[in-house]
Short mmCIF file of C-alpha atoms in Angstrom, two decimals:
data_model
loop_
_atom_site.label_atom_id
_atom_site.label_comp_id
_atom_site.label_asym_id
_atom_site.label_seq_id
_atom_site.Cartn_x
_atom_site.Cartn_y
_atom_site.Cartn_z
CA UNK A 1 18.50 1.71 13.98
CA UNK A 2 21.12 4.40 15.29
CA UNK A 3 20.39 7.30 12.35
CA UNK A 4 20.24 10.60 13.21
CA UNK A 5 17.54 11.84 12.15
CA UNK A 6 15.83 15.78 12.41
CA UNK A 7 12.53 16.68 10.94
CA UNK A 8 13.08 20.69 9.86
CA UNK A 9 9.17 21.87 9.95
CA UNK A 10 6.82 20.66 12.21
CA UNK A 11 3.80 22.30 11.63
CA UNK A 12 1.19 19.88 11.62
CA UNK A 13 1.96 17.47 8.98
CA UNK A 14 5.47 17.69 10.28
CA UNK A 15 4.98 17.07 14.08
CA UNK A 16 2.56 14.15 13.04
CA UNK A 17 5.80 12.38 11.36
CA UNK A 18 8.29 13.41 14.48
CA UNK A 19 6.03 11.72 16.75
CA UNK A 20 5.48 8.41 14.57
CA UNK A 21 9.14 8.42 14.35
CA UNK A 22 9.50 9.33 18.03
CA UNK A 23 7.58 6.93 19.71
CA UNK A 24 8.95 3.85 17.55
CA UNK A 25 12.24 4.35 19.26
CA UNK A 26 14.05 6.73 16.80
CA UNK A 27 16.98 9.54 17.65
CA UNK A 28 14.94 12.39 16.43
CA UNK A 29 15.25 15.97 16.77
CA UNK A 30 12.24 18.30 16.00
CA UNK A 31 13.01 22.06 14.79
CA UNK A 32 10.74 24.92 14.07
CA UNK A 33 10.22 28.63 13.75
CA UNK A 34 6.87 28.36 15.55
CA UNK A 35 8.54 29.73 19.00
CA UNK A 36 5.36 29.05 21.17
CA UNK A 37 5.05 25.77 19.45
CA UNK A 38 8.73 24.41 20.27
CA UNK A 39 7.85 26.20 24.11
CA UNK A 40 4.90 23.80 24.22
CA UNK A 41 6.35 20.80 22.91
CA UNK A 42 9.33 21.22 25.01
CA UNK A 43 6.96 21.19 28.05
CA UNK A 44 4.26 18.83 27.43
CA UNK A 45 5.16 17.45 24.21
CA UNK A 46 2.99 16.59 21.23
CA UNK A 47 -0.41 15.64 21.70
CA UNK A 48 -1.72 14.04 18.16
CA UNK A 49 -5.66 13.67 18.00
CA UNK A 50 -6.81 10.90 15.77
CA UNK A 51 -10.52 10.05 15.14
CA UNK A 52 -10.34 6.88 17.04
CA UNK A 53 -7.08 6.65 18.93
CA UNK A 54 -4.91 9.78 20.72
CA UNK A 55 -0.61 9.69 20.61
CA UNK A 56 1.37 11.63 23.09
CA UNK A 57 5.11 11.80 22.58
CA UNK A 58 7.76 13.15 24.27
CA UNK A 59 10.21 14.92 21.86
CA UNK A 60 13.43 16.68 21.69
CA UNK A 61 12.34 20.32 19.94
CA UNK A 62 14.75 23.57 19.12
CA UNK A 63 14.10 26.50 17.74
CA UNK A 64 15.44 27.60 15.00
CA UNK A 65 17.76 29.71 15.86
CA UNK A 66 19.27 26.74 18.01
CA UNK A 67 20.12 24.99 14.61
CA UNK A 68 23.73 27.33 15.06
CA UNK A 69 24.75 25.72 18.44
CA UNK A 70 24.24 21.85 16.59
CA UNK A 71 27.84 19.96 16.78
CA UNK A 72 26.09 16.79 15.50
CA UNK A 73 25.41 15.22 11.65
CA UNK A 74 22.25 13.95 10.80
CA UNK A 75 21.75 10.82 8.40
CA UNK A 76 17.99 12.36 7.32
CA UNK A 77 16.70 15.73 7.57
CA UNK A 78 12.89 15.45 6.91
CA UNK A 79 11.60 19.16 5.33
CA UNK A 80 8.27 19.25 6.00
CA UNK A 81 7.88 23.10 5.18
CA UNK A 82 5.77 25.31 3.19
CA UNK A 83 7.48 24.78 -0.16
CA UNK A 84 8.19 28.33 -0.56
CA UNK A 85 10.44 28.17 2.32
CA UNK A 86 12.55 24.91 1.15
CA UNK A 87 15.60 27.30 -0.40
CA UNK A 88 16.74 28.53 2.67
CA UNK A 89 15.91 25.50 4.96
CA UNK A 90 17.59 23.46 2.82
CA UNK A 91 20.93 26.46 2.81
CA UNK A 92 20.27 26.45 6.56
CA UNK A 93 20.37 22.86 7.74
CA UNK A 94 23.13 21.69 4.51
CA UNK A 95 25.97 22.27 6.90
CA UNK A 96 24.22 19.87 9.49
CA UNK A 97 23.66 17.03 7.09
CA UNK A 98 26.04 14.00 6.51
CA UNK A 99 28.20 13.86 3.40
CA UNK A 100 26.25 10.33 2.80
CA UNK A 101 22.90 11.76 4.11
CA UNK A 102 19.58 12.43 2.83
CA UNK A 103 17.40 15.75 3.09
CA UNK A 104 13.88 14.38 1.73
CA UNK A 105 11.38 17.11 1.58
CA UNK A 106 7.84 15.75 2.52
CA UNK A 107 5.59 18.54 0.94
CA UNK A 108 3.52 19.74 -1.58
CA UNK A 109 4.83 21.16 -4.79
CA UNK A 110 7.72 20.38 -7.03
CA UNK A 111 10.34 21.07 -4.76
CA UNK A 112 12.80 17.92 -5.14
CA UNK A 113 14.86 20.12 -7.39
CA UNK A 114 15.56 22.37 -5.42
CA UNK A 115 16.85 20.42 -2.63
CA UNK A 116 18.97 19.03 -5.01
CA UNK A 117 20.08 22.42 -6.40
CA UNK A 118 21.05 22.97 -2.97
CA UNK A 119 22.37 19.88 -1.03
CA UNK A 120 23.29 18.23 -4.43
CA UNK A 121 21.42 15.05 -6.29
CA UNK A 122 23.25 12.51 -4.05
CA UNK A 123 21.84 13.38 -0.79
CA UNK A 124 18.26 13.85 -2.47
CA UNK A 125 15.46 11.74 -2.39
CA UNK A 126 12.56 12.95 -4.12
CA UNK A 127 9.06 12.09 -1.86
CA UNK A 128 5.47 12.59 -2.58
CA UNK A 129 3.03 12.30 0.46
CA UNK A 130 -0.75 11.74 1.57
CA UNK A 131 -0.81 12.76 4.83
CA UNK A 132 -3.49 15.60 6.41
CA UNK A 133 -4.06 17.15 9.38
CA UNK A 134 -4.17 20.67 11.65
CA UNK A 135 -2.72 22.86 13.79
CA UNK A 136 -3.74 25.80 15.80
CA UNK A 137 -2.86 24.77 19.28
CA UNK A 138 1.02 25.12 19.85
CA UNK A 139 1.88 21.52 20.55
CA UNK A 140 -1.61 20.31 19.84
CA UNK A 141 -2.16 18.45 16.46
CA UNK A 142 -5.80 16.81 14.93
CA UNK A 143 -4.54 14.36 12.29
CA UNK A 144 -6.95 13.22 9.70
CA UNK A 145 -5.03 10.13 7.98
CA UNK A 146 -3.64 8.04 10.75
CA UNK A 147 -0.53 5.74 9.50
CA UNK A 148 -2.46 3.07 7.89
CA UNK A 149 -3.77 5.96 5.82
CA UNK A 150 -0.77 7.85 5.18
CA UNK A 151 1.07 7.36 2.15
CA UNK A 152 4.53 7.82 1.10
CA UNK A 153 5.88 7.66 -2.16
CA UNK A 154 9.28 7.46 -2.58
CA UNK A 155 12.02 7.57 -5.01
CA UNK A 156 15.40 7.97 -6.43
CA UNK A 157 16.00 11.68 -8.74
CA UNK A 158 18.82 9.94 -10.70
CA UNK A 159 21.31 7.01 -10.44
CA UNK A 160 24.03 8.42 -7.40
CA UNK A 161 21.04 7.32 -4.79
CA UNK A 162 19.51 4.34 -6.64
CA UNK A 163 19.31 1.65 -4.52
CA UNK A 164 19.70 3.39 -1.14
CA UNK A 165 15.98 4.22 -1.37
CA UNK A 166 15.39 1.54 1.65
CA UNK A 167 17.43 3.68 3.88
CA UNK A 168 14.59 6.29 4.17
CA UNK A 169 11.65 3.84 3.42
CA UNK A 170 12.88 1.72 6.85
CA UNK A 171 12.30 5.32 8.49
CA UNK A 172 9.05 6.43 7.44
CA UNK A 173 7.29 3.47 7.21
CA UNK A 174 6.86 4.37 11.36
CA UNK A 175 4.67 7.19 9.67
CA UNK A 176 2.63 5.44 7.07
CA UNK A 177 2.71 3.04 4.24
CA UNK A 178 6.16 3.47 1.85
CA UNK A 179 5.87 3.09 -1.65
CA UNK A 180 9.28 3.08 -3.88
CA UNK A 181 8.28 4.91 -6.67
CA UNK A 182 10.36 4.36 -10.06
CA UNK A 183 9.43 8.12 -11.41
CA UNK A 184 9.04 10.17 -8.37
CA UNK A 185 8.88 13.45 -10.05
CA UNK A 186 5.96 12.03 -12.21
CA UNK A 187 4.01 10.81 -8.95
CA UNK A 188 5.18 14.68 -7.12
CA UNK A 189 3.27 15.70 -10.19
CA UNK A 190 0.10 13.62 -9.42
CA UNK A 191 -0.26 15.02 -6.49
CA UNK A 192 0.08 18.49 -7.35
CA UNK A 193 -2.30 17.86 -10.22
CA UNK A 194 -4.62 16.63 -7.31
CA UNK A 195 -3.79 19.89 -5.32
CA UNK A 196 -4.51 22.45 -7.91
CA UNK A 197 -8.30 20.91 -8.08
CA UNK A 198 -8.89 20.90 -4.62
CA UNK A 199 -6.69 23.62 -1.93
CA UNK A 200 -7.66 26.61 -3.57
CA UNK A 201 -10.78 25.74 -4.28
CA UNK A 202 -12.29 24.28 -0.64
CA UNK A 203 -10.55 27.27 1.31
CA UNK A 204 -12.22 30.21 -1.29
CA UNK A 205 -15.36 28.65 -0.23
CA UNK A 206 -13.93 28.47 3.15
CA UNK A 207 -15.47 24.67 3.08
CA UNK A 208 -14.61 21.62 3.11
CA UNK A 209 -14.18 18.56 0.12
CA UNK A 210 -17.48 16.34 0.61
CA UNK A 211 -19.04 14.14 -1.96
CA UNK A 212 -21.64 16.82 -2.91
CA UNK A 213 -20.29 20.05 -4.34
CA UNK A 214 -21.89 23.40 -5.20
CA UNK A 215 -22.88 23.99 -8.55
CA UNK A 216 -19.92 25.04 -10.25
CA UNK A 217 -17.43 23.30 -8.13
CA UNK A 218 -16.79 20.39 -9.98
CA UNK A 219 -16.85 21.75 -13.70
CA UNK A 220 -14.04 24.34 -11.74
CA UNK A 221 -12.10 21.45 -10.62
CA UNK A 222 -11.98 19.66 -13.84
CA UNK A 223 -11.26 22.75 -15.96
CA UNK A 224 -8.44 23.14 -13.52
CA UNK A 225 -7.40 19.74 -13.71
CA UNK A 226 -7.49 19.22 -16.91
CA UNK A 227 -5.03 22.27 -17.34
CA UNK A 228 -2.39 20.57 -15.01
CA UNK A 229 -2.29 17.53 -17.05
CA UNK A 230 -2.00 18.91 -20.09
CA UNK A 231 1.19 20.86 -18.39
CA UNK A 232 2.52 17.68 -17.01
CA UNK A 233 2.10 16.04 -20.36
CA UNK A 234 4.54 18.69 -22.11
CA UNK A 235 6.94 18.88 -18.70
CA UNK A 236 7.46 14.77 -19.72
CA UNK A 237 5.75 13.63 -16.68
CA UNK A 238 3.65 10.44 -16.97
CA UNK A 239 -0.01 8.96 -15.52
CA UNK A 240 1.45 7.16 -12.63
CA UNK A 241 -0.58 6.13 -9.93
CA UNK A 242 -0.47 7.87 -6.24
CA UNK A 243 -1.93 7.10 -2.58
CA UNK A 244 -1.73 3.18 -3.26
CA UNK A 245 -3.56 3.53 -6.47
CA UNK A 246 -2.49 0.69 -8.69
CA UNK A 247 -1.62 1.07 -12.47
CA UNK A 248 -4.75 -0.76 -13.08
CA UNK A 249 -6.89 1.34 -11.21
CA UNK A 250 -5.77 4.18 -12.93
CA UNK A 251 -5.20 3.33 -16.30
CA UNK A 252 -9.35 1.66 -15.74
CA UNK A 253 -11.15 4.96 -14.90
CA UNK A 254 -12.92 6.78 -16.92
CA UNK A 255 -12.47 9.47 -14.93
CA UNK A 256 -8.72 9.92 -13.61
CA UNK A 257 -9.71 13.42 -11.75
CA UNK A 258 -12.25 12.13 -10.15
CA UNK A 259 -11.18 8.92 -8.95
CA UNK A 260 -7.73 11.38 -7.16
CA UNK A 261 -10.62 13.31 -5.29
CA UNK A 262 -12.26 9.91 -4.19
CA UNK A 263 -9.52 8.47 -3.04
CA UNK A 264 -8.48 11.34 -0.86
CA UNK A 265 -11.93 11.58 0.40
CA UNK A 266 -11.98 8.03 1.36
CA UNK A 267 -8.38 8.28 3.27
CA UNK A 268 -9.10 11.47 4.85
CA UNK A 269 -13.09 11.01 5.78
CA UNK A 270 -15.67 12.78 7.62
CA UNK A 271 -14.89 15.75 9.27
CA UNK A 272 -11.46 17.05 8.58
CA UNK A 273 -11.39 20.58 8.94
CA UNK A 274 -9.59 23.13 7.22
CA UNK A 275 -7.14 21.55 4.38
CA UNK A 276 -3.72 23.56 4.41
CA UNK A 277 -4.76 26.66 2.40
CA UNK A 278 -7.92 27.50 4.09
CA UNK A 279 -5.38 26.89 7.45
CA UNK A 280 -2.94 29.70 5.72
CA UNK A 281 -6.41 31.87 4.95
CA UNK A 282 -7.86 31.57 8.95
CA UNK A 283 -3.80 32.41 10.01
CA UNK A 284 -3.31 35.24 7.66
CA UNK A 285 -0.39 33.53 5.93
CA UNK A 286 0.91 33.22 2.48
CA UNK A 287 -0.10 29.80 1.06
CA UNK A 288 1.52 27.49 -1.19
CA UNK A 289 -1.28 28.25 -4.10
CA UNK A 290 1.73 30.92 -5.84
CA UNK A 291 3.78 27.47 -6.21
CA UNK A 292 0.79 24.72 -6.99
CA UNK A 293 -1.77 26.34 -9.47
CA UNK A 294 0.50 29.35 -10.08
CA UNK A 295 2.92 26.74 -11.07
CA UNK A 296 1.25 25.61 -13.37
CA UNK A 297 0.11 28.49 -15.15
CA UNK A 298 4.04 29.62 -15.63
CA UNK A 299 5.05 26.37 -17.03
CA UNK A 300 2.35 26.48 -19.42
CA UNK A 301 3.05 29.86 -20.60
CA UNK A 302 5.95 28.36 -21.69
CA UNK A 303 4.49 25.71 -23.91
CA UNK A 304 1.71 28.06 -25.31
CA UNK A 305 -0.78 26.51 -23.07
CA UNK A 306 -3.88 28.64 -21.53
CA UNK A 307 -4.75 27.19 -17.84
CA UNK A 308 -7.74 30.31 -17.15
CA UNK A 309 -8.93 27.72 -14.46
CA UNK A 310 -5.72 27.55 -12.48
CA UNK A 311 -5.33 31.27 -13.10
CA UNK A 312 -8.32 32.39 -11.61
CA UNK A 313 -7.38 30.28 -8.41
CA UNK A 314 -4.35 31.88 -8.21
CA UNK A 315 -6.29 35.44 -8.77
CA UNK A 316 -8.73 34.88 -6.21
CA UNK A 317 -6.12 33.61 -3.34
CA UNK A 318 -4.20 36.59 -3.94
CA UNK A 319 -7.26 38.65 -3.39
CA UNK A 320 -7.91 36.25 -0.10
CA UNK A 321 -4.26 36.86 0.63
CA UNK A 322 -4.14 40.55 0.41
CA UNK A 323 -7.48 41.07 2.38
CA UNK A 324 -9.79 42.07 0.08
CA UNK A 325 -11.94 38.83 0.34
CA UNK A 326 -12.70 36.54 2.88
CA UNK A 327 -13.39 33.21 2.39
CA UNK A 328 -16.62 32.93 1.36
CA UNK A 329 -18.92 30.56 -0.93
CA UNK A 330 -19.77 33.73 -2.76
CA UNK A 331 -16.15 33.55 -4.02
CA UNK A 332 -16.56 30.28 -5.99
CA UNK A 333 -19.10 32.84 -8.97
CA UNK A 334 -16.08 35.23 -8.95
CA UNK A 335 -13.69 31.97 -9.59
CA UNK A 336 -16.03 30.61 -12.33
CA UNK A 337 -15.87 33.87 -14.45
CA UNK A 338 -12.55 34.49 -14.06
CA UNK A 339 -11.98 31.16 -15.70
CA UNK A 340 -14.45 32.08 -18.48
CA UNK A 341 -16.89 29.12 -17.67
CA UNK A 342 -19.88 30.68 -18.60
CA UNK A 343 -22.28 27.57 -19.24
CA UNK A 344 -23.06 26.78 -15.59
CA UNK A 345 -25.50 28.77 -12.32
CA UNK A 346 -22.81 29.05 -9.80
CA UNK A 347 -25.63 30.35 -7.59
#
C-alpha cells in the first residue's frame, strides 16, 4: 500500500493508531502540538503499554508548526483531536490533503460535519471509535483496548464517497476491527449517547467505571441517558448497534444503556485509569464535556426537550474546569440535585 497517510493528534488515542499503522509497514507521518511529546517521540519513539504485550515504534513526528514546510499530499489525514479543536485542524491541514483524499476524524462527538463543512463531503468519511487509553509521559502511552478490542465504525456521509469506504477500512484495520457502518452519524450518536453517561460522570468522582457504582451513580447515568436518546430520536438518528454489537443484541435488551456500559467494561477491563475527562481534569485542560452532554442539552432546547441530567454534568465540569471543585466523590450529591433526582441517598 503506497498512501500517504498523517495522523493530525496524537495524544494518546492518536499515537496508539500511528504506531499500529507504523509498525504494519505504512508511510505515516505523526503531528502534534504536544512539543515535548514530538521531542520524545522523535528520540526514542513511542512506547505503547498493553496489559499483556508492549509495542515500540519508530515514527516520523513534526510539530505543528512544521505542517508549513510540508511539500507533500496525503491520501488520509487521521484527526484524532479533542473535538473542539477539529475547525482549525481541519483549516490547517486542508491545503495538505489530496483532491481525492480523505480527512476521517477518529473522536468523540459529532464532529463529521464539520470536517465536511471544511474539507467538503467528498473527502469525508464519517468514523465512530472504541478505542481507550493514557498519556502523561511524552512519548509514553498505556493503552487499555489492544487491536482485537478496538473498534472502528465506519461510513460514508452521503453518496460522492460511497463505495470508497474500503480505502480507509484497508488502513485502520492495522488498528482494530473495521466495521462499515450504513448510518454513521446514527452509530457517532451511539457513542456519544454512551459518553454523556459515563466521562463526566467517572472523572467528577475522580473514579473509575467498575461493575459496582455508588448510590446514585447509576439512576444519574440513566437519567442522563435517557435524555440523549430522546435528543437523538428528534435529531432522526436511529438504535444502531456500536463496538461489534449486533442488531440482535441490541434490539434483545431490555436494557440498551446498560448493555453500552457492559460492553465497554468488558473491552476495556480491569484497571484502566483515568478515562479522557478525568485525564483533561488531572491536566487542567478544557474537556470535551461542553461538546458531548452540553451537546445535547442545546439540541434539545431546540425541540422543547428538558435533559436536567446532562445539564448538571455540564454544570459541575465547568465548576471542575474553572477550579472551584476538585474531583471528588462528594461531587456525585451536588450532580444528583442539580438534576432534581431527589428519590435516592447519594451518601
Amino acid at each position: 500500500m503506497d498512501k500517504k497517510i498523517a495522523v493530525l493528534g496524537t495524544g494518546a488515542n492518536g499515537s496508539c493508531i500511528a504506531a499500529d499503522l507504523t509498525n504494519a509497514g505504512l508511510d505515516v507521518v505523526l503531528i502534534d502540538q504536544w512539543y515535548e511529546h514530538v521531542e520524545a517521540m522523535r528520540l526514542d519513539g513511542l512506547h505503547i503499554t498493553m496489559r499483556q504485550s508492549e509495542i515500540h515504534s519508530k515514527v516520523r513526528a513534526f510539530h505543528l508548526s512544521d505542517v508549513a514546510t510540508m511539500r507533500e499530499k496525503f491520501d488520509l489525514v487521521l484527526l484524532v483531536t479533542k473535538s473542539y479543536d477539529t475547525r482549525w485542524h481541519a483549516e490547517l491541514i486542508k491545503p495538505y490533503l489530496k483532491d481525492d483524499g480523505f480527512l476521517v476524524g477518529a473522536q468523540n462527538a459529532m464532529t463529521a460535519q464539520v470536517i465536511a463543512d471544511v474539507v467538503g463531503p467528498s473527502r469525508t468519511l464519517g468514523c465512530a471509535v472504541e478505542l481507550s487509553s493514557y498519556c502523561f509521559t511524552p512519548g509514553e502511552i498505556k493503552r487499555n483496548t489492544a487491536p482485537d478490542r478496538t473498534w472502528f465504525g465506519l461510513g460514508s456521509l452521503g453518496p460522492s464517497t460511497m463505495g470508497r469506504e474500503e480505502e480507509v477500512a484497508s488502513v485502520l484495520r492495522s488498528a482494530g476491527k473495521v466495521e462499515l457502518v450504513n448510518d454513521i452519524l446514527s452509530a457517532k450518536y451511539m457513542k456519544l449517547v454512551l459518553n454523556t453517561m459515563t466521562l463526566a460522570t467517572m472523572a467528577m468522582t475522580g473514579g473509575e467505571l467498575t461493575d459496582v457504582q455508588p448510590k446514585g451513580m447509576t439512576e444519574l447515568m440513566m437519567m442522563v441517558g435517557t435524555e440523549s436518546l430522546a435528543v437523538g430520536k428528534k435529531l432522526g438518528h436511529g438504535v444502531v448497534p456500536i463496538f461489534g454489537l449486533t442488531q440482535a443484541e441490541v434490539e434483545g435488551s431490555n436494557n440498551l444503556l446498560m448493555k453500552l456500559i457492559e460492553k465497554i467494561n468488558h473491552d476495556i477491563g480491569p484497571g484502566r485509569g483515568p478515562n479522557t475527562t478525568l485525564q483533561d481534569h488531572r491536566k487542567g485542560r478544557l474537556s470535551e464535556i461542553d461538546m458531548i452532554n452540553g451537546y445535547v442539552v442545546e439540541e434539545g432546547r431546540k425541540f422543547g426537550i428538558e435533559t436536567p441530567g446532562n445539564q448538571a454534568l455540564v454544570e459541575v465540569t465547568r465548576r471542575i474546569h474553572a477550579g472551584e471543585l476538585e474531583p471528588n466523590p462528594s461531587n456525585l450529591a451536588i450532580a444528583i440535585e442539580l438534576a432534581g433526582i431527589r428519590t435516592v441517598d447519594a451518601g
